Coordinates of C-alpha atoms and ligand atoms in Angstrom, one line a residue:
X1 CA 109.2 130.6 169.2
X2 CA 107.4 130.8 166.1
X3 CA 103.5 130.2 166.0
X4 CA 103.3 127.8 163.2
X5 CA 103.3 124.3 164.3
X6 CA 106.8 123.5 162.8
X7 CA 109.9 125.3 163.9
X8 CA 111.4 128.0 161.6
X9 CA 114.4 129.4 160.8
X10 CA 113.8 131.9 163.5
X11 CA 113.5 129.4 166.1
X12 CA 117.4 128.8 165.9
X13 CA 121.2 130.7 165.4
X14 CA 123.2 129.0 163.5
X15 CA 126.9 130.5 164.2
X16 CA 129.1 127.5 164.2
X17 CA 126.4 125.2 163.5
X18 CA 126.4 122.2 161.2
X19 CA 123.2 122.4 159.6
X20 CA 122.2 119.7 157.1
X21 CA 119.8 121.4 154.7
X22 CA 117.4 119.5 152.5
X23 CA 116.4 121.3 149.3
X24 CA 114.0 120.5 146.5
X25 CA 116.4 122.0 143.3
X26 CA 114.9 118.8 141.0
X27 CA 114.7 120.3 137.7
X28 CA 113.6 119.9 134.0
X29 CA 116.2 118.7 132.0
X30 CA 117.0 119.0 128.2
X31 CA 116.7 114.7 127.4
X32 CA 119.5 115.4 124.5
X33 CA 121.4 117.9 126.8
X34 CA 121.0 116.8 130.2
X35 CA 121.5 120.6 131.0
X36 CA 119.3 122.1 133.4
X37 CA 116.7 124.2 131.2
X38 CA 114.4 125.7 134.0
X39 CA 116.3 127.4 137.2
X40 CA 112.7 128.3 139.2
X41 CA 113.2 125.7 142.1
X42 CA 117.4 126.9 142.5
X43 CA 116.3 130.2 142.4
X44 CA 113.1 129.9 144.9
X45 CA 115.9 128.2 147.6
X46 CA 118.4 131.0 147.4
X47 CA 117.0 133.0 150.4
X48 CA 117.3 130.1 153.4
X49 CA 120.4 129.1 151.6
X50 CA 122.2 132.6 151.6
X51 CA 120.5 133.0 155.5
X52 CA 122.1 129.9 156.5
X53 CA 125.3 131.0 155.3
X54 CA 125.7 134.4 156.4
X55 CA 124.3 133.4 159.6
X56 CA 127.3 131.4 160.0
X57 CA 126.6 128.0 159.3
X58 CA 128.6 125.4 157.9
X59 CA 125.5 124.3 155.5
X60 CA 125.9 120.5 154.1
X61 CA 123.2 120.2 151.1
X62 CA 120.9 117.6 150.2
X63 CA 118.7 117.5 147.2
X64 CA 117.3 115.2 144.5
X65 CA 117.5 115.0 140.8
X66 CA 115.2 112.3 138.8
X67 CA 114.9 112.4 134.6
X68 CA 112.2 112.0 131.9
X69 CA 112.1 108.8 132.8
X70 CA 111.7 108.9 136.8
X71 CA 113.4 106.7 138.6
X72 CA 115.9 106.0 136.2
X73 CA 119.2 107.3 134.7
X74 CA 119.3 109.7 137.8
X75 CA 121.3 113.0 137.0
X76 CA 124.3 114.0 139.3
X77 CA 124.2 117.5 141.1
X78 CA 127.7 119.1 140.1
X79 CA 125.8 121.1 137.7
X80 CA 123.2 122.5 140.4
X81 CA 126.2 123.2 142.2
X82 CA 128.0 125.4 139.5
X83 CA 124.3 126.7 138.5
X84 CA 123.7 127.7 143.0
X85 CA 127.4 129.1 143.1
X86 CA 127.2 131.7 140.1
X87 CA 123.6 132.7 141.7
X88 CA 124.8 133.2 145.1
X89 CA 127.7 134.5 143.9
X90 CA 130.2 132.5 146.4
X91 CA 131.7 129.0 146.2
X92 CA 129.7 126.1 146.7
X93 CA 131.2 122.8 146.7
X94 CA 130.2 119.7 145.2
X95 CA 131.3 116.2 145.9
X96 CA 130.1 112.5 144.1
X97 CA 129.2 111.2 147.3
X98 CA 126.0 111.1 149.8
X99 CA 126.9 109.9 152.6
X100 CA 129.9 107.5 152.3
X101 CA 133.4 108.6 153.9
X102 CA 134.6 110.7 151.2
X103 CA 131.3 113.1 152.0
X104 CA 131.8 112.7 155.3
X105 CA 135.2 113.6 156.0
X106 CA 134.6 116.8 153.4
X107 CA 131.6 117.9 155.4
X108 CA 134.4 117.8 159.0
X109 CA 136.3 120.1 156.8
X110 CA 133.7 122.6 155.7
X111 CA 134.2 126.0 157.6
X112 CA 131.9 128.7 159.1
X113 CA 130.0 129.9 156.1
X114 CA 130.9 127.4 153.8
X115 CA 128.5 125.2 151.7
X116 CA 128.6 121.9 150.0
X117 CA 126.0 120.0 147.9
X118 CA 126.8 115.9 148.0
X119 CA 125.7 114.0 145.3
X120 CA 122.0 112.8 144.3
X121 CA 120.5 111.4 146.8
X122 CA 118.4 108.6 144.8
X123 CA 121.6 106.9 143.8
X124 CA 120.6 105.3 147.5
X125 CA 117.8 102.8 146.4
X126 CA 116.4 103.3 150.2
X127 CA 115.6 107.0 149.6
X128 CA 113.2 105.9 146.4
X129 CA 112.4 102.1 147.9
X130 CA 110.8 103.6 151.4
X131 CA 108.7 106.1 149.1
X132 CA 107.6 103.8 146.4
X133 CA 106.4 101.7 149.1
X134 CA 108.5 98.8 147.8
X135 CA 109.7 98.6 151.7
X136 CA 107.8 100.3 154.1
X137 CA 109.8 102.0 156.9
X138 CA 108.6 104.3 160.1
X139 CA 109.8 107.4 160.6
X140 CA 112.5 106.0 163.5
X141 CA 113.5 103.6 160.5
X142 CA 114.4 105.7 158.2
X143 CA 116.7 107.2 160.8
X144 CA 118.7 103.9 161.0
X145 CA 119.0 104.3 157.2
X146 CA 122.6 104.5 155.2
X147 CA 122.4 108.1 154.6
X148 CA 120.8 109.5 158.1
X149 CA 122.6 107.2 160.1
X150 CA 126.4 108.3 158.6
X151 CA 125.2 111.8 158.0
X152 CA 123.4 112.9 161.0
X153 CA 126.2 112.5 164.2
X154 CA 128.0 115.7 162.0
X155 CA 124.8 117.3 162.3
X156 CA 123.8 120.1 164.8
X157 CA 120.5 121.0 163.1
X158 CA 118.5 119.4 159.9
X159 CA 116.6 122.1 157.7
X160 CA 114.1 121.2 155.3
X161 CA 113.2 123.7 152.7
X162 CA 111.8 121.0 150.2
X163 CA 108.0 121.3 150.1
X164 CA 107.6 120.5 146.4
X165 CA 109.0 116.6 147.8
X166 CA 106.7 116.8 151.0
X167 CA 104.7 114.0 149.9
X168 CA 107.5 111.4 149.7
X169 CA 108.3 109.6 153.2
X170 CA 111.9 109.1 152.4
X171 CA 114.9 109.2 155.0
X172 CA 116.5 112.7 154.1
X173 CA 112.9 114.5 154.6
X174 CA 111.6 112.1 157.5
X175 CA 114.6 110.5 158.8
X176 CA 116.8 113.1 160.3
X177 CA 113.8 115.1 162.1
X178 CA 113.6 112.0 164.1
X179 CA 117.0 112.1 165.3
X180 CA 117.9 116.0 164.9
X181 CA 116.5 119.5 165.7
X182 CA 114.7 120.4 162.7
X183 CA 113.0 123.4 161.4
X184 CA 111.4 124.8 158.1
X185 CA 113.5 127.0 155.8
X186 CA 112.2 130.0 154.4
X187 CA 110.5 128.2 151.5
X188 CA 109.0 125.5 153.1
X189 CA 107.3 127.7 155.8
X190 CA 105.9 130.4 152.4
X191 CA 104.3 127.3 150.9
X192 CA 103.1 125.6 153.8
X193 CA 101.4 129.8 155.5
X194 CA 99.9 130.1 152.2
X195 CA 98.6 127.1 150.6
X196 CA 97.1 125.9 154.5
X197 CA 95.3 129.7 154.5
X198 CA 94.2 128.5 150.8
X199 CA 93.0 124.7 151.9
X200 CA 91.4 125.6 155.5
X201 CA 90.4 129.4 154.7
X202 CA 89.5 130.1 151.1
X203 CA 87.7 133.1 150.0
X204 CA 84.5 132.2 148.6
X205 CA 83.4 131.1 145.7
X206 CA 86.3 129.1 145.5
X207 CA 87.2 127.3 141.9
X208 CA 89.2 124.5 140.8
X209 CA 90.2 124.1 137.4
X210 CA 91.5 120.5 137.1
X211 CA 92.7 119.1 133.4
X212 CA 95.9 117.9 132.4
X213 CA 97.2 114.4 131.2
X214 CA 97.8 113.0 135.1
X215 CA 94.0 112.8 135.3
X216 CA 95.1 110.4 138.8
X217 CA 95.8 113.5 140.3
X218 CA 92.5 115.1 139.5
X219 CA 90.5 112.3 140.2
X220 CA 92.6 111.8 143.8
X221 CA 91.4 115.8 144.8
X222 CA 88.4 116.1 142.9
X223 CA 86.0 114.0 145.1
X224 CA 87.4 115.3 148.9
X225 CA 87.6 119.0 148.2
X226 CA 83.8 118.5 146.7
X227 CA 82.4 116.7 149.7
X228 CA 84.6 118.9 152.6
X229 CA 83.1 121.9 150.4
X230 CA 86.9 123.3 149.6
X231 CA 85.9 123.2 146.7
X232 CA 82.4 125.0 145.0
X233 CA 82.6 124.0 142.0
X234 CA 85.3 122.2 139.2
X235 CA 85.9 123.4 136.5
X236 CA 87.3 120.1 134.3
X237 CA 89.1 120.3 131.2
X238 CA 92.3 118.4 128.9
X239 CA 91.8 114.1 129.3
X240 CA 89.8 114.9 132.8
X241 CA 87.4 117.0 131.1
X242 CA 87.1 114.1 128.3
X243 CA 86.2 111.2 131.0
X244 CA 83.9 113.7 132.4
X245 CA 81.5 113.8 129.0
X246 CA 82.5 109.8 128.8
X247 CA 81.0 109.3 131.9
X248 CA 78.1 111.7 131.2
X249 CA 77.3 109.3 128.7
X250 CA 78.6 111.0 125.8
X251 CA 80.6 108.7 123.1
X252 CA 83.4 110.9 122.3
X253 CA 84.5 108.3 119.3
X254 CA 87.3 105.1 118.4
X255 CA 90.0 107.1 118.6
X256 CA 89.7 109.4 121.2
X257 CA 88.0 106.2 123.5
X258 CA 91.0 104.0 122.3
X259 CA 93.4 107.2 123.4
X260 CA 92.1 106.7 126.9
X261 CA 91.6 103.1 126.7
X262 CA 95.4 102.7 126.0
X263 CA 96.8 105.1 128.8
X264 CA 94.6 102.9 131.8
X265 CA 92.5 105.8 132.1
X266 CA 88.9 104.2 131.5
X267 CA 88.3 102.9 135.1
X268 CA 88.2 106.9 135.6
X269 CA 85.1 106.9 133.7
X270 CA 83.0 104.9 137.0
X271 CA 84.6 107.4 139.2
X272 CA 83.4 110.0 137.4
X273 CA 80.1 109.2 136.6
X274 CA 79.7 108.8 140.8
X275 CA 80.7 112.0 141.3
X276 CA 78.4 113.8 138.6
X277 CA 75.8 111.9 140.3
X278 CA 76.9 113.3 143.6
X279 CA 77.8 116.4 143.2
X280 CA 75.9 117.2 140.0
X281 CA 76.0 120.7 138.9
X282 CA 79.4 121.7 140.6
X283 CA 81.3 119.6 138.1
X284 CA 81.6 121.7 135.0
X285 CA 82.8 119.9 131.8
X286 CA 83.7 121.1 128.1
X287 CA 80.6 121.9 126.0
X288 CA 82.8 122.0 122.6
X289 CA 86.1 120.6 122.2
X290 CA 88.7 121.0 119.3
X291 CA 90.2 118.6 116.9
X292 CA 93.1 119.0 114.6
X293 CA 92.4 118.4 110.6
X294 CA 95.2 120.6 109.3
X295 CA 94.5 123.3 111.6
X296 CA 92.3 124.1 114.4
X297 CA 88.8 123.3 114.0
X298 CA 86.3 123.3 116.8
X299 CA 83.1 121.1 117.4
X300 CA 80.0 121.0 120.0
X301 CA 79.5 118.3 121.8
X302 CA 76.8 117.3 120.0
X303 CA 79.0 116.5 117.2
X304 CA 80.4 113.8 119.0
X305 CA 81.7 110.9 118.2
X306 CA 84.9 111.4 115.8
X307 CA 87.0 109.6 114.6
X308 CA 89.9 111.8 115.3
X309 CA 92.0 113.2 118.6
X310 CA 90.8 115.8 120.4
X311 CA 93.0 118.1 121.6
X312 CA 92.0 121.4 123.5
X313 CA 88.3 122.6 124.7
X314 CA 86.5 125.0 122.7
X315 CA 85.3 129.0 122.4
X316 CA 82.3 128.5 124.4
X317 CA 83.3 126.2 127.0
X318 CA 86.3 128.9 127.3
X319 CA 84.2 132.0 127.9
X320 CA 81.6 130.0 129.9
X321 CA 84.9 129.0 132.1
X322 CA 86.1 132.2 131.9
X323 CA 82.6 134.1 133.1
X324 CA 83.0 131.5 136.2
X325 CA 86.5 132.7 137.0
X326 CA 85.9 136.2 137.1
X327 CA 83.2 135.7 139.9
X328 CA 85.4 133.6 142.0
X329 CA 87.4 134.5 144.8
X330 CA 90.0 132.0 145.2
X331 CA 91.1 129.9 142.2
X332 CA 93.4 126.1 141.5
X333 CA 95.0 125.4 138.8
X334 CA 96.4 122.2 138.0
X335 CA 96.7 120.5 134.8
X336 CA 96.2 122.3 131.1
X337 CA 93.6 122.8 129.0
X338 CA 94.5 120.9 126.0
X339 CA 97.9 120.2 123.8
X340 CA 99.2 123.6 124.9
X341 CA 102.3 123.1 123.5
X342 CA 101.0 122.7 119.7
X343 CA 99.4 125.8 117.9
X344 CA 96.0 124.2 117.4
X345 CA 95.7 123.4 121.0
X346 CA 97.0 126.0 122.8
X347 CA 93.8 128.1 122.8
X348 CA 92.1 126.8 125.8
X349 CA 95.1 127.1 127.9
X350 CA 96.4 130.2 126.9
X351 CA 92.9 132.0 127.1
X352 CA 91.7 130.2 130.9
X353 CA 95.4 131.5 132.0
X354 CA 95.0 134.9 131.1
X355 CA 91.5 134.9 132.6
X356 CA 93.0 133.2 135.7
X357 CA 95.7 135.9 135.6
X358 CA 92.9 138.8 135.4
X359 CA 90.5 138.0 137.4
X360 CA 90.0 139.9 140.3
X361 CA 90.5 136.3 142.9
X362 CA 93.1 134.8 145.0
X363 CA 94.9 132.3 142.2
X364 CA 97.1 129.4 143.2
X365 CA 99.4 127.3 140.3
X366 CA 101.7 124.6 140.6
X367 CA 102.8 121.8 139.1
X368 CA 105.2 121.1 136.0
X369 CA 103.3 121.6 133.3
X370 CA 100.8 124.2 134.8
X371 CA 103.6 126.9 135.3
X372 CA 105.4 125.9 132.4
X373 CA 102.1 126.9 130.4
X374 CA 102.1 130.1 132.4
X375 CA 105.6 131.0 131.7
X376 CA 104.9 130.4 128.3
X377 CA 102.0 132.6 127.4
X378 CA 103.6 135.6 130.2
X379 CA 101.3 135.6 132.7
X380 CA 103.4 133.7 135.9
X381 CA 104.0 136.8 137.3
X382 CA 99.8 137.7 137.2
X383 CA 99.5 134.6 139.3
X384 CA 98.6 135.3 143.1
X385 CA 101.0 132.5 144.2
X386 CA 103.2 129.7 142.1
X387 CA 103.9 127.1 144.3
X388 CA 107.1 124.8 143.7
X389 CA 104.9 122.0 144.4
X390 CA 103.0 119.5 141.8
X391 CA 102.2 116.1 143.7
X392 CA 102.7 117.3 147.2
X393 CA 100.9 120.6 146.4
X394 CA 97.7 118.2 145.1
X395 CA 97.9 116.0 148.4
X396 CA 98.0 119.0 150.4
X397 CA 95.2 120.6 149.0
X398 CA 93.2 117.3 148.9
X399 CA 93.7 117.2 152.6
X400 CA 96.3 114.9 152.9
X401 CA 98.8 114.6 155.4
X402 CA 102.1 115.4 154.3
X403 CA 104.7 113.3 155.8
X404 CA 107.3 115.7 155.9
X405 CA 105.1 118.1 157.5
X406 CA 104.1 115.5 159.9
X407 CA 108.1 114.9 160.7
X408 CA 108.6 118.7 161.4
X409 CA 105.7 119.2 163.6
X410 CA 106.7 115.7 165.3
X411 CA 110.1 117.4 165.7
X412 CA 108.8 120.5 167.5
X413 CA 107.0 119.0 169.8
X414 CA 110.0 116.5 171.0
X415 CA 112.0 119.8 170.6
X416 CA 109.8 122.4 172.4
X417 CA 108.7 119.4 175.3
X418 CA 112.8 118.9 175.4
X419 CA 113.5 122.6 176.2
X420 CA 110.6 123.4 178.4
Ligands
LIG501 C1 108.5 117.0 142.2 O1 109.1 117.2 141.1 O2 107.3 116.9 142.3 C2 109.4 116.8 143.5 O3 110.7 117.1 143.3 C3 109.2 115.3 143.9 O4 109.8 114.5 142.9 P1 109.3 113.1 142.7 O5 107.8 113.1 142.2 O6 110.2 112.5 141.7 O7 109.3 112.4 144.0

């Protein structure tokens, strides 16, 4: 029996077995195309997959697949099928259903070793409702659900290799766990060994560098893993860095204030200024920023306000970041440093990644943008560990309870008190 509070895939033989396996495989997507234009999450699930099936399962998929726009215009998964077939070089079916009787009777014909990926599972409003908090259900509620209630009685044994959607209490992560055996696949158990080691055990100093545009993200970490000590210091940069020298008392200028103004971010600005009162010196924020006049041009702080956007942190705040990161141990990373994707703001990012990549600490990414930015300027293989997760890797690391992970260790216990 494995060690770890969930079960793993060691904990079970699957010959003959009806195993319903839940995946994360939600992927960018081209808005004009609707083709798939980043494979990382397919590719990171191939190894429970391809176990599953050799060890002689017959392996019923379940995965998600939002869009731009979240919740909307959902994508169907015939082209993750065709996309998981050519990589694991064998067939895998596909099928426009979830979980009504079409699905159903395809999953009583699937044979030892065969696989078969039904259809999105968001086109079922309870999977997104229960979530969203629209309707709150319990775990044993969710297992009365449409999908979990037609799906499960074909079941021997639920799988859940989807970490990067640990976060959402929705029926096909929390649901069947309540009503099946249920384990961690490979994935799920990697993330979950390293990331906890990261959160409970980090190698000191240990340094967070929090930007990007979701600055609720930042702002829902940045205060716990200051005060439980995860955290010795922050270093803040892109729109969090920017309410940081707001709340410092700094007038960054109209448009940059109305920039904020206009995305809801200024209550940040109250949190903020709490926590630089708090925590003080631990919070590091930008001492020059750049603006784009026709090219790069960079400005201290002092020359604040302008009437202009800005768009990336400076040279100096980038080698006083940079001087930081080589003496720490364990590094985050979530967010960017500026408008990474334009030429005049990709300085920041481009030169804290490579520093990230170089320095001699442990270094944790995750998150859409964060690894996209790493992937772009080359350095995602440098990086210690590049996690599948955004959200649920950020509530993890913030201490949160995961209710996924909460199902699966609920699940042992009823499993391992069951067969004692
Ligand atoms: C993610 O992309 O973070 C996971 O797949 C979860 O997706 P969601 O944020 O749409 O629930």
């Amino acid at each position: 029996m494995s060690s770890m509070d969930i079960l793993t895939l060691d904990d079970f033989d699957f010959e003959d077995k009806t195993v319903i396996l839940r995946v994360d495989i939600n992927s960018p997507i081209d808005p004009q195309t609707r083709r798939i234009v980043d494979d990382n999450r397919i590719l990171r699930s191939l190894p429970t997959i391809r176990e599953l099936s050799d060890g002689g399962a017959r392996l019923v998929m379940l995965a998600h697949q939002g869009d731009t726009l979240d919740y909307q215009n959902l994508a169907p998964l015939e082209q993750h099928a065709s996309m998981l077939s050519r990589l694991l070089d064998r067939p895998v079916a596909y099928i426009d259903d979830v979980a009504g009787p079409a699905a159903r009777e395809r999953v009583r014909r699937l044979k030892r070793g065969e696989m078969l990926l039904l259809d999105n599972v968001r086109f079922h409003t309870e999977e997104v409702s229960t979530f969203r908090n629209y309707v709150k259900l319990s775990p044993k509620e969710m297992a009365k659900t449409y999908i979990v209630r037609n799906l499960a009685p074909l079941g021997d044994l639920y799988v859940c290799d989807a970490f990067a959607a640990a976060h959402r209490a929705a029926p096909t992560l929390v649901g069947f766990p309540e009503v099946l055996p249920a384990a961690g696949g490979r994935l799920f158990v990697e993330e979950y060994g390293i990331l906890k080691r990261v959160r409970d055990n980090p190698e000191r100093p240990c340094v967070f560098v929090l930007g990007g545009a979701k600055i609720s993200d930042a702002f829902g970490m940045m205060g716990k893993v200051l005060a439980d000590g995860t955290a010795d210091r922050v270093l803040t940069t892109g729109l969090t860095g920017l309410v940081m020298l707001w709340a410092a008392g700094i007038e960054l200028g109209r448009v940059p204030e109305a920039y904020l103004r206009d995305r809801g971010l200024e209550p940040f600005v109250a949190q903020a200024a709490s926590l630089l009162q708090k925590y003080g010196e631990r919070i590091v924020y930008p001492e020059d920023l750049a603006i784009d006049d026709g090219g790069r041009r960079e400005i201290p702080v002092s020359a604040l306000p302008v009437e202009t956007e800005l768009i990336d942190i400076g040279s100096r705040t980038i080698a006083h970041y940079a001087s930081i990161l080589q003496e720490a141990r364990t590094i985050f990373v979530n967010g960017p440093a500026g408008v990474y994707e334009t030429k005049a703001g990709s300085l920041g990012t481009e030169s804290l990644w490579k520093a990230i990549a170089e320095a001699p600490g442990y270094s944790v990414i995750g998150g859409g943008d964060t690894v996209a930015a790493a992937r772009r300027f080359g350095v995602v293989d440098q990086m210690s560990y590049v996690s599948t997760a955004g959200g649920a890797l950020i509530q993890f690391l913030s201490g949160q309870k995961l209710p996924v992970i909460e199902a699966l260790r609920r699940a042992k216990q009823r499993y391992t008190g069951a067969s004692a």
